[in-house]
GROMACS .gro file of C-alpha atoms in nm:
model
  430
    1MET     CA    1   0.000   0.000   0.000
    2VAL     CA    2   0.134   0.340  -0.089
    3HIS     CA    3   0.081   0.678   0.070
    4PRO     CA    4  -0.264   0.812  -0.026
    5ARG     CA    5  -0.107   1.118  -0.189
    6ALA     CA    6   0.070   0.892  -0.434
    7PHE     CA    7  -0.217   0.646  -0.454
    8PHE     CA    8  -0.360   0.784  -0.777
    9ALA     CA    9  -0.026   0.747  -0.955
   10ASN     CA   10   0.001   0.392  -0.831
   11ILE     CA   11  -0.351   0.309  -0.946
   12GLN     CA   12  -0.292   0.455  -1.290
   13ARG     CA   13   0.027   0.257  -1.326
   14ARG     CA   14  -0.132  -0.068  -1.209
   15LEU     CA   15  -0.458  -0.032  -1.398
   16VAL     CA   16  -0.286   0.031  -1.731
   17GLY     CA   17  -0.120  -0.307  -1.709
   18ARG     CA   18  -0.390  -0.483  -1.515
   19SER     CA   19  -0.316  -0.853  -1.492
   20ASP     CA   20  -0.475  -1.160  -1.349
   21GLY     CA   21  -0.263  -1.113  -1.041
   22LEU     CA   22  -0.416  -0.772  -0.973
   23ARG     CA   23  -0.761  -0.910  -1.030
   24ALA     CA   24  -0.698  -1.192  -0.788
   25ALA     CA   25  -0.552  -0.953  -0.532
   26VAL     CA   26  -0.847  -0.719  -0.522
   27MET     CA   27  -1.112  -0.988  -0.547
   28THR     CA   28  -0.993  -1.184  -0.244
   29THR     CA   29  -1.075  -1.107   0.116
   30THR     CA   30  -0.862  -0.901   0.343
   31GLY     CA   31  -0.675  -1.057   0.626
   32MET     CA   32  -0.856  -0.838   0.875
   33GLY     CA   33  -1.214  -0.878   0.986
   34CYS     CA   34  -1.451  -1.154   0.887
   35SER     CA   35  -1.387  -1.348   0.571
   36SER     CA   36  -1.759  -1.373   0.508
   37SER     CA   37  -1.896  -1.023   0.554
   38VAL     CA   38  -2.112  -0.813   0.327
   39VAL     CA   39  -2.231  -0.461   0.265
   40LEU     CA   40  -2.560  -0.469   0.081
   41GLU     CA   41  -2.599  -0.093   0.054
   42GLU     CA   42  -2.404   0.208   0.167
   43SER     CA   43  -2.597   0.387   0.443
   44VAL     CA   44  -2.480   0.724   0.308
   45PRO     CA   45  -2.408   0.741  -0.066
   46TYR     CA   46  -2.102   0.921  -0.191
   47PRO     CA   47  -2.167   1.290  -0.265
   48PRO     CA   48  -2.205   1.336  -0.639
   49THR     CA   49  -1.915   1.531  -0.786
   50PRO     CA   50  -1.894   1.637  -1.152
   51VAL     CA   51  -1.607   1.489  -1.350
   52VAL     CA   52  -1.359   1.754  -1.462
   53ASP     CA   53  -1.358   1.774  -1.837
   54THR     CA   54  -1.416   2.071  -2.066
   55GLU     CA   55  -1.584   2.264  -1.785
   56GLU     CA   56  -1.313   2.189  -1.534
   57HIS     CA   57  -1.249   2.542  -1.409
   58ARG     CA   58  -1.618   2.615  -1.362
   59GLN     CA   59  -1.664   2.293  -1.164
   60LEU     CA   60  -1.354   2.347  -0.953
   61SER     CA   61  -1.484   2.685  -0.848
   62THR     CA   62  -1.769   2.512  -0.666
   63PHE     CA   63  -1.518   2.383  -0.410
   64VAL     CA   64  -1.377   2.729  -0.336
   65PRO     CA   65  -1.539   2.980  -0.102
   66LYS     CA   66  -1.657   3.303  -0.264
   67HIS     CA   67  -1.501   3.527   0.003
   68SER     CA   68  -1.129   3.574   0.059
   69GLU     CA   69  -0.965   3.357   0.322
   70THR     CA   70  -0.630   3.340   0.491
   71LEU     CA   71  -0.376   3.067   0.430
   72VAL     CA   72  -0.461   2.913   0.766
   73GLU     CA   73  -0.833   2.906   0.685
   74ALA     CA   74  -0.767   2.758   0.343
   75TYR     CA   75  -0.558   2.476   0.488
   76ARG     CA   76  -0.826   2.394   0.746
   77ARG     CA   77  -1.097   2.384   0.478
   78LEU     CA   78  -0.892   2.168   0.242
   79ASP     CA   79  -0.782   1.925   0.510
   80GLU     CA   80  -1.136   1.880   0.642
   81GLU     CA   81  -1.261   1.807   0.288
   82ILE     CA   82  -0.976   1.562   0.232
   83CYS     CA   83  -1.040   1.389   0.563
   84ALA     CA   84  -1.411   1.346   0.484
   85LEU     CA   85  -1.343   1.213   0.134
   86GLU     CA   86  -1.063   0.982   0.248
   87SER     CA   87  -1.308   0.818   0.488
   88THR     CA   88  -1.491   0.681   0.183
   89THR     CA   89  -1.164   0.523   0.057
   90PRO     CA   90  -1.232   0.601  -0.311
   91GLY     CA   91  -0.889   0.478  -0.426
   92PRO     CA   92  -0.903   0.118  -0.300
   93ARG     CA   93  -1.271   0.093  -0.387
   94LEU     CA   94  -1.198   0.213  -0.740
   95MET     CA   95  -0.935  -0.057  -0.787
   96THR     CA   96  -1.179  -0.322  -0.669
   97ALA     CA   97  -1.467  -0.190  -0.881
   98GLU     CA   98  -1.263  -0.168  -1.202
   99ALA     CA   99  -1.114  -0.512  -1.147
  100TRP     CA  100  -1.472  -0.642  -1.106
  101VAL     CA  101  -1.570  -0.488  -1.439
  102GLU     CA  102  -1.277  -0.663  -1.604
  103LEU     CA  103  -1.369  -0.991  -1.440
  104LEU     CA  104  -1.725  -0.967  -1.571
  105LYS     CA  105  -1.599  -0.886  -1.919
  106SER     CA  106  -1.363  -1.183  -1.917
  107ALA     CA  107  -1.652  -1.413  -1.822
  108LYS     CA  108  -1.870  -1.282  -2.104
  109ASP     CA  109  -1.823  -1.414  -2.454
  110PRO     CA  110  -1.794  -1.095  -2.666
  111VAL     CA  111  -1.856  -1.278  -2.991
  112ALA     CA  112  -2.187  -1.438  -3.071
  113PRO     CA  113  -2.161  -1.806  -3.154
  114PRO     CA  114  -2.190  -1.879  -3.525
  115PRO     CA  115  -2.523  -2.018  -3.643
  116GLN     CA  116  -2.537  -2.394  -3.607
  117PRO     CA  117  -2.726  -2.631  -3.835
  118PRO     CA  118  -3.060  -2.740  -3.689
  119PRO     CA  119  -3.038  -3.057  -3.478
  120PRO     CA  120  -3.218  -3.371  -3.592
  121PRO     CA  121  -3.589  -3.369  -3.510
  122LEU     CA  122  -3.715  -3.541  -3.201
  123PRO     CA  123  -3.954  -3.835  -3.235
  124ASN     CA  124  -4.260  -3.612  -3.188
  125GLU     CA  125  -4.116  -3.314  -3.375
  126VAL     CA  126  -4.124  -3.391  -3.745
  127HIS     CA  127  -4.019  -3.097  -3.961
  128LEU     CA  128  -4.210  -3.038  -4.278
  129PRO     CA  129  -4.044  -2.944  -4.607
  130ASN     CA  130  -4.149  -2.578  -4.572
  131GLY     CA  131  -3.950  -2.540  -4.248
  132THR     CA  132  -4.232  -2.576  -4.000
  133VAL     CA  133  -4.321  -2.816  -3.726
  134PRO     CA  134  -4.660  -2.982  -3.692
  135ASN     CA  135  -4.951  -2.740  -3.657
  136GLY     CA  136  -4.774  -2.491  -3.879
  137VAL     CA  137  -4.531  -2.340  -3.625
  138PRO     CA  138  -4.241  -2.163  -3.803
  139VAL     CA  139  -3.885  -2.242  -3.701
  140GLY     CA  140  -3.685  -1.924  -3.645
  141LYS     CA  141  -3.361  -1.886  -3.841
  142MET     CA  142  -3.076  -1.651  -3.771
  143ASN     CA  143  -2.927  -1.439  -4.045
  144PRO     CA  144  -2.547  -1.459  -4.011
  145ALA     CA  145  -2.514  -1.101  -4.139
  146GLU     CA  146  -2.724  -0.960  -3.855
  147LYS     CA  147  -2.545  -0.804  -3.561
  148TYR     CA  148  -2.589  -1.003  -3.243
  149ASP     CA  149  -2.796  -0.813  -2.986
  150PRO     CA  150  -2.865  -1.008  -2.663
  151ALA     CA  151  -3.169  -0.800  -2.566
  152GLU     CA  152  -3.327  -0.830  -2.909
  153SER     CA  153  -3.248  -1.202  -2.927
  154VAL     CA  154  -3.425  -1.255  -2.595
  155ARG     CA  155  -3.732  -1.066  -2.714
  156VAL     CA  156  -3.749  -1.257  -3.042
  157GLU     CA  157  -3.706  -1.591  -2.866
  158MET     CA  158  -3.983  -1.510  -2.617
  159VAL     CA  159  -4.223  -1.423  -2.898
  160LYS     CA  160  -4.135  -1.742  -3.083
  161VAL     CA  161  -4.187  -1.961  -2.777
  162ARG     CA  162  -4.520  -1.795  -2.702
  163GLU     CA  163  -4.643  -1.857  -3.057
  164ILE     CA  164  -4.531  -2.219  -3.050
  165MET     CA  165  -4.699  -2.284  -2.715
  166LEU     CA  166  -5.025  -2.138  -2.844
  167LYS     CA  167  -5.020  -2.322  -3.176
  168LEU     CA  168  -4.940  -2.658  -3.017
  169ASP     CA  169  -5.216  -2.606  -2.757
  170ILE     CA  170  -4.984  -2.723  -2.479
  171VAL     CA  171  -5.126  -2.509  -2.197
  172SER     CA  172  -5.460  -2.689  -2.176
  173ASN     CA  173  -5.356  -3.040  -2.282
  174GLN     CA  174  -5.132  -3.256  -2.062
  175PHE     CA  175  -5.091  -3.518  -2.334
  176LYS     CA  176  -4.962  -3.266  -2.587
  177ALA     CA  177  -4.737  -3.114  -2.321
  178ALA     CA  178  -4.580  -3.452  -2.251
  179GLN     CA  179  -4.551  -3.526  -2.623
  180GLN     CA  180  -4.365  -3.201  -2.698
  181GLU     CA  181  -4.170  -3.187  -2.369
  182GLU     CA  182  -3.819  -3.228  -2.513
  183PHE     CA  183  -3.891  -2.999  -2.805
  184ILE     CA  184  -4.004  -2.719  -2.571
  185ALA     CA  185  -3.708  -2.794  -2.341
  186ARG     CA  186  -3.470  -2.744  -2.631
  187LEU     CA  187  -3.629  -2.409  -2.709
  188SER     CA  188  -3.597  -2.316  -2.342
  189ARG     CA  189  -3.226  -2.399  -2.338
  190THR     CA  190  -3.169  -2.174  -2.638
  191ALA     CA  191  -3.368  -1.893  -2.479
  192LEU     CA  192  -3.180  -1.927  -2.149
  193ASP     CA  193  -2.844  -1.910  -2.325
  194GLN     CA  194  -2.941  -1.590  -2.505
  195GLU     CA  195  -3.089  -1.446  -2.188
  196ALA     CA  196  -2.766  -1.517  -2.000
  197ASP     CA  197  -2.574  -1.294  -2.243
  198HIS     CA  198  -2.826  -1.017  -2.183
  199PHE     CA  199  -2.798  -1.045  -1.803
  200ARG     CA  200  -2.417  -1.042  -1.817
  201GLU     CA  201  -2.425  -0.727  -2.028
  202GLU     CA  202  -2.656  -0.561  -1.777
  203MET     CA  203  -2.421  -0.649  -1.489
  204ILE     CA  204  -2.125  -0.502  -1.678
  205VAL     CA  205  -2.312  -0.177  -1.741
  206HIS     CA  206  -2.414  -0.152  -1.375
  207ALA     CA  207  -2.060  -0.224  -1.252
  208HIS     CA  208  -1.914   0.029  -1.494
  209LYS     CA  209  -2.145   0.301  -1.359
  210ARG     CA  210  -2.027   0.224  -1.007
  211ALA     CA  211  -1.664   0.251  -1.118
  212LEU     CA  212  -1.734   0.587  -1.283
  213THR     CA  213  -1.886   0.718  -0.959
  214LEU     CA  214  -1.580   0.611  -0.764
  215ARG     CA  215  -1.344   0.760  -1.019
  216THR     CA  216  -1.528   1.092  -0.993
  217ASN     CA  217  -1.467   1.099  -0.618
  218PHE     CA  218  -1.109   0.987  -0.665
  219GLU     CA  219  -1.040   1.266  -0.914
  220ARG     CA  220  -1.180   1.517  -0.669
  221LEU     CA  221  -0.949   1.383  -0.397
  222LYS     CA  222  -0.651   1.419  -0.631
  223ARG     CA  223  -0.735   1.784  -0.692
  224LEU     CA  224  -0.769   1.849  -0.321
  225TYR     CA  225  -0.431   1.686  -0.259
  226LEU     CA  226  -0.266   1.908  -0.521
  227GLU     CA  227  -0.417   2.223  -0.377
  228GLN     CA  228  -0.321   2.127  -0.021
  229ASP     CA  229   0.035   2.054  -0.134
  230HIS     CA  230   0.052   2.406  -0.277
  231VAL     CA  231  -0.046   2.550   0.063
  232LEU     CA  232   0.215   2.340   0.243
  233THR     CA  233   0.483   2.442  -0.006
  234THR     CA  234   0.403   2.807   0.059
  235VAL     CA  235   0.458   2.766   0.434
  236TYR     CA  236   0.723   2.496   0.463
  237SER     CA  237   1.069   2.486   0.315
  238GLY     CA  238   1.080   2.113   0.247
  239ALA     CA  239   1.106   2.004   0.612
  240TYR     CA  240   0.865   1.938   0.897
  241GLY     CA  241   0.787   2.234   1.119
  242THR     CA  242   0.803   2.034   1.443
  243VAL     CA  243   0.906   1.692   1.564
  244ASN     CA  244   0.547   1.627   1.676
  245GLU     CA  245   0.422   1.703   1.325
  246GLN     CA  246   0.660   1.447   1.177
  247ARG     CA  247   0.548   1.184   1.430
  248LEU     CA  248   0.182   1.247   1.356
  249ASP     CA  249   0.243   1.232   0.981
  250VAL     CA  250   0.403   0.888   1.016
  251GLU     CA  251   0.113   0.768   1.232
  252LEU     CA  252  -0.137   0.898   0.979
  253ASP     CA  253   0.033   0.708   0.696
  254ALA     CA  254   0.002   0.385   0.893
  255ALA     CA  255  -0.361   0.452   0.988
  256ARG     CA  256  -0.453   0.533   0.629
  257ASP     CA  257  -0.288   0.213   0.510
  258VAL     CA  258  -0.504   0.000   0.740
  259ARG     CA  259  -0.822   0.186   0.646
  260ASP     CA  260  -0.746   0.162   0.273
  261ARG     CA  261  -0.701  -0.216   0.288
  262LEU     CA  262  -1.031  -0.253   0.469
  263GLY     CA  263  -1.201  -0.009   0.231
  264GLY     CA  264  -1.112  -0.225  -0.067
  265ALA     CA  265  -1.254  -0.529   0.113
  266VAL     CA  266  -1.575  -0.343   0.201
  267GLU     CA  267  -1.628  -0.261  -0.166
  268GLN     CA  268  -1.580  -0.626  -0.254
  269TRP     CA  269  -1.846  -0.734  -0.004
  270ARG     CA  270  -2.070  -0.452  -0.124
  271ILE     CA  271  -2.059  -0.593  -0.478
  272ALA     CA  272  -2.138  -0.946  -0.365
  273GLY     CA  273  -2.403  -0.836  -0.118
  274GLY     CA  274  -2.589  -0.623  -0.369
  275LEU     CA  275  -2.603  -0.911  -0.615
  276LEU     CA  276  -2.720  -1.155  -0.350
  277ARG     CA  277  -2.995  -0.921  -0.236
  278ALA     CA  278  -3.109  -0.875  -0.597
  279ALA     CA  279  -3.129  -1.254  -0.628
  280ALA     CA  280  -3.342  -1.280  -0.314
  281LYS     CA  281  -3.578  -1.008  -0.435
  282GLY     CA  282  -3.613  -1.174  -0.775
  283LEU     CA  283  -3.691  -1.513  -0.626
  284LEU     CA  284  -3.972  -1.366  -0.417
  285GLN     CA  285  -4.125  -1.239  -0.741
  286VAL     CA  286  -4.083  -1.582  -0.899
  287VAL     CA  287  -4.285  -1.745  -0.620
  288ASP     CA  288  -4.560  -1.488  -0.673
  289TYR     CA  289  -4.565  -1.543  -1.050
  290TRP     CA  290  -4.586  -1.918  -1.007
  291GLU     CA  291  -4.874  -1.893  -0.760
  292LEU     CA  292  -5.071  -1.687  -1.011
  293LEU     CA  293  -5.057  -1.964  -1.271
  294ARG     CA  294  -5.314  -2.194  -1.109
  295PRO     CA  295  -5.631  -1.986  -1.128
  296ALA     CA  296  -5.811  -2.042  -1.457
  297LYS     CA  297  -5.669  -1.800  -1.712
  298SER     CA  298  -5.640  -1.767  -2.084
  299ALA     CA  299  -5.355  -1.954  -2.252
  300GLN     CA  300  -5.191  -1.623  -2.347
  301GLU     CA  301  -5.190  -1.498  -1.988
  302THR     CA  302  -5.065  -1.829  -1.851
  303ILE     CA  303  -4.773  -1.840  -2.094
  304THR     CA  304  -4.684  -1.479  -2.017
  305LEU     CA  305  -4.675  -1.547  -1.642
  306ALA     CA  306  -4.467  -1.860  -1.695
  307LEU     CA  307  -4.215  -1.679  -1.914
  308ASP     CA  308  -4.194  -1.395  -1.662
  309ALA     CA  309  -4.129  -1.646  -1.385
  310ARG     CA  310  -3.861  -1.819  -1.590
  311SER     CA  311  -3.685  -1.497  -1.687
  312THR     CA  312  -3.693  -1.354  -1.333
  313CYS     CA  313  -3.567  -1.677  -1.181
  314HIS     CA  314  -3.290  -1.702  -1.439
  315GLY     CA  315  -3.182  -1.346  -1.355
  316ALA     CA  316  -3.176  -1.435  -0.986
  317LEU     CA  317  -2.958  -1.738  -1.058
  318MET     CA  318  -2.716  -1.525  -1.261
  319ALA     CA  319  -2.694  -1.268  -0.980
  320LEU     CA  320  -2.632  -1.542  -0.725
  321GLU     CA  321  -2.354  -1.694  -0.934
  322ALA     CA  322  -2.195  -1.351  -0.977
  323ALA     CA  323  -2.210  -1.291  -0.601
  324GLN     CA  324  -2.030  -1.619  -0.542
  325ALA     CA  325  -1.769  -1.523  -0.802
  326ALA     CA  326  -1.711  -1.191  -0.625
  327LEU     CA  327  -1.628  -1.382  -0.306
  328PRO     CA  328  -1.442  -1.688  -0.434
  329SER     CA  329  -1.293  -1.775  -0.095
  330VAL     CA  330  -1.624  -1.761   0.091
  331GLU     CA  331  -1.878  -2.042   0.106
  332ILE     CA  332  -2.215  -1.872   0.137
  333PRO     CA  333  -2.436  -2.081   0.367
  334TYR     CA  334  -2.785  -2.214   0.295
  335ILE     CA  335  -2.713  -2.231  -0.080
  336THR     CA  336  -2.578  -2.544  -0.247
  337ILE     CA  337  -2.476  -2.630  -0.601
  338ARG     CA  338  -2.735  -2.906  -0.597
  339GLN     CA  339  -3.012  -2.655  -0.523
  340GLN     CA  340  -2.898  -2.429  -0.805
  341SER     CA  341  -2.888  -2.725  -1.045
  342ALA     CA  342  -3.241  -2.823  -0.944
  343VAL     CA  343  -3.368  -2.471  -1.010
  344ARG     CA  344  -3.195  -2.456  -1.347
  345HIS     CA  345  -3.349  -2.791  -1.443
  346ALA     CA  346  -3.691  -2.663  -1.339
  347LEU     CA  347  -3.648  -2.361  -1.568
  348ILE     CA  348  -3.576  -2.584  -1.867
  349TYR     CA  349  -3.894  -2.789  -1.825
  350LEU     CA  350  -4.108  -2.517  -1.667
  351LEU     CA  351  -4.333  -2.454  -1.968
  352THR     CA  352  -4.454  -2.813  -1.984
  353ASP     CA  353  -4.434  -2.896  -1.612
  354MET     CA  354  -4.683  -2.619  -1.534
  355VAL     CA  355  -4.955  -2.819  -1.715
  356ASN     CA  356  -4.911  -3.128  -1.496
  357PRO     CA  357  -5.052  -3.072  -1.142
  358ALA     CA  358  -4.793  -3.295  -0.974
  359ARG     CA  359  -4.502  -3.135  -1.156
  360TYR     CA  360  -4.646  -2.790  -1.097
  361GLN     CA  361  -4.646  -2.856  -0.723
  362HIS     CA  362  -4.291  -2.991  -0.733
  363THR     CA  363  -4.167  -2.682  -0.916
  364ARG     CA  364  -4.354  -2.465  -0.666
  365ASP     CA  365  -4.169  -2.639  -0.382
  366VAL     CA  366  -3.833  -2.598  -0.556
  367PHE     CA  367  -3.886  -2.224  -0.603
  368GLY     CA  368  -4.020  -2.174  -0.249
  369VAL     CA  369  -3.736  -2.354  -0.074
  370PHE     CA  370  -3.469  -2.189  -0.285
  371SER     CA  371  -3.618  -1.843  -0.226
  372ALA     CA  372  -3.624  -1.901   0.149
  373ASN     CA  373  -3.264  -2.021   0.151
  374VAL     CA  374  -3.134  -1.723  -0.045
  375SER     CA  375  -3.318  -1.489   0.193
  376LYS     CA  376  -3.149  -1.665   0.485
  377ALA     CA  377  -2.813  -1.618   0.316
  378VAL     CA  378  -2.877  -1.244   0.280
  379HIS     CA  379  -2.964  -1.219   0.649
  380TRP     CA  380  -2.650  -1.412   0.743
  381LEU     CA  381  -2.430  -1.183   0.535
  382HIS     CA  382  -2.585  -0.875   0.693
  383GLU     CA  383  -2.522  -1.005   1.043
  384CYS     CA  384  -2.168  -1.115   0.966
  385TYR     CA  385  -2.081  -0.776   0.819
  386ASN     CA  386  -2.227  -0.580   1.109
  387GLU     CA  387  -2.047  -0.793   1.365
  388THR     CA  388  -1.704  -0.798   1.201
  389LEU     CA  389  -1.591  -0.606   0.894
  390LYS     CA  390  -1.804  -0.299   0.967
  391GLN     CA  391  -1.660  -0.275   1.316
  392ASP     CA  392  -1.306  -0.319   1.183
  393PHE     CA  393  -1.352  -0.050   0.920
  394ASP     CA  394  -1.525   0.195   1.155
  395SER     CA  395  -1.248   0.149   1.411
  396ALA     CA  396  -0.976   0.205   1.150
  397ASP     CA  397  -1.158   0.509   1.017
  398GLN     CA  398  -1.191   0.659   1.364
  399VAL     CA  399  -0.820   0.614   1.429
  400ALA     CA  400  -0.721   0.770   1.097
  401THR     CA  401  -0.967   1.059   1.142
  402LEU     CA  402  -0.838   1.135   1.493
  403VAL     CA  403  -0.474   1.132   1.387
  404ALA     CA  404  -0.559   1.349   1.085
  405LYS     CA  405  -0.732   1.599   1.313
  406ASN     CA  406  -0.434   1.612   1.550
  407LEU     CA  407  -0.196   1.665   1.256
  408ARG     CA  408  -0.421   1.937   1.119
  409GLU     CA  409  -0.421   2.125   1.449
  410GLU     CA  410  -0.045   2.091   1.479
  411ARG     CA  411   0.007   2.237   1.133
  412LEU     CA  412  -0.246   2.513   1.189
  413ARG     CA  413  -0.056   2.624   1.500
  414TYR     CA  414   0.267   2.632   1.305
  415MET     CA  415   0.111   2.817   1.009
  416GLY     CA  416  -0.053   3.067   1.242
  417SER     CA  417   0.282   3.149   1.396
  418ARG     CA  418   0.451   3.188   1.059
  419MET     CA  419   0.186   3.352   0.835
  420PRO     CA  420  -0.119   3.441   1.046
  421ASN     CA  421  -0.273   3.699   0.809
  422LYS     CA  422  -0.147   3.595   0.467
  423ILE     CA  423  -0.432   3.591   0.213
  424TYR     CA  424  -0.468   3.266   0.024
  425VAL     CA  425  -0.459   3.284  -0.354
  426ARG     CA  426  -0.585   2.966  -0.513
  427PRO     CA  427  -0.346   2.827  -0.775
  428ALA     CA  428  -0.451   2.724  -1.124
  429ILE     CA  429  -0.471   2.345  -1.105
  430GLY     CA  430  -0.512   2.162  -1.435
   0.00000   0.00000   0.00000
C-alpha cells in the first residue's frame, strides 16, 4: 500500500497493465475482519461530484469559497474536505470496482456463436419441407449477417416460444405437453443461453457506472491533494515544522494504510451483497408469479406469467452466481450447487411442467425452498458484516480521522505562527 497522496499514480500505473494477479488480489478477502462479511448498501451514498472535463475550471470553483480567506483558513478547509473524502476510501474501492468490471468482461463471450445447423428432429417433432413443425409453427432462423444483440435475441425468442406454445395447444392439454416436452425444453435452453448474455451485459453496465462514480470521487481527492500541497509548499521549506508534526504524519500514513485495505474489502463485499440481495428479491417475485398460474386464465396470460417467472428466476440465478464469483474464498451458507442445479433444471422444463398438477407442485416447492434459503443467506451476510468487517472499518476510520485531526491542528498552529494573516490565492490546477 502506498501513501494516499501517491495512490492515484500507483492506481494509474497498475490499472494500465492490469493482470490476473491484480484481479486476484483485489477480489480476495482481506486478512482483517470476517472473511464472510457483506455490505448490501451504503448507508450514506457518496456525494455526487462532476467529472472535470471541458468545464473543469467552472466545476472546480464550486469547491472554493466566494469570500477571501487566509492561508490558515484555506488549509483547514482543504484538510477537512480531504479527511471526509478519504473516509470513503475512493482509491481502494476504485481498484476493486474496475477489477470487477474486467472480471465480468472476461466471463462474457464478446462474440456471438456462429449459427449452427438445426439438430435432428425429435420423435414427436417432425419438420415439414417448408421449415415448420406440426400445426404450422415456423422455425426461427438466424441471419449470419445480422449483428448479435442479446436483448433483441431474448425478445425474439420469447415471442417465438409464445407462438409455439399457443399453436401446439400445450397449456390446456397434458398429453400434448408430454408429447412435446423435449422440443419445448430445447427451445428453453436456447432462450436461457441468449438471456444469459443479456444479463451479463446488464451487470457489466451496472458495474461500470459504479466505477465511474468512484473515479469521480477519486479525481476530486486528487485535486484536493494538489491544492493542499501548494499551501504546504508556501509555508514549509521542504522540512517538517516540528518533531510532533513528523510523528503524527508517520502515524497517519500507517492509519490510512489500514483503512485503505479494509475499504477495498468493504467494496468487494458490497458488490457481492448487492447481487445476492437482488437474487433474493427476484426469487420472491418468482414465487408470486408461479402462484398466479393456477387460477383459470387464458392460454396467453398463462404463458406470459410462466415466461416472466422463468426470466426472473434465471436473472436471480445469474446474480447469485456472480455474487459467489465476487467472493471466491467464501462459502455462502444455505445455498448449495445441488439446489442451483435443481432450479436450473426446473427452468428448462417449466413450460410443460406447469400443465401437470404434480409437476407444478414440485416446481412450486423448488422455487419456495430456494427463495427461502437465499433470503437466509442475505440475512447471514448482513449479520456477519455488522459484527465484524463494519466494526473493523469503523475502528480504523476513527483512528485515521483522529490522527488526521491532530496533525491538522499541529500544522495550523505552526502556520498561524509563521503567516497568520497571509491571504490565500488559489493556484490554477489543471
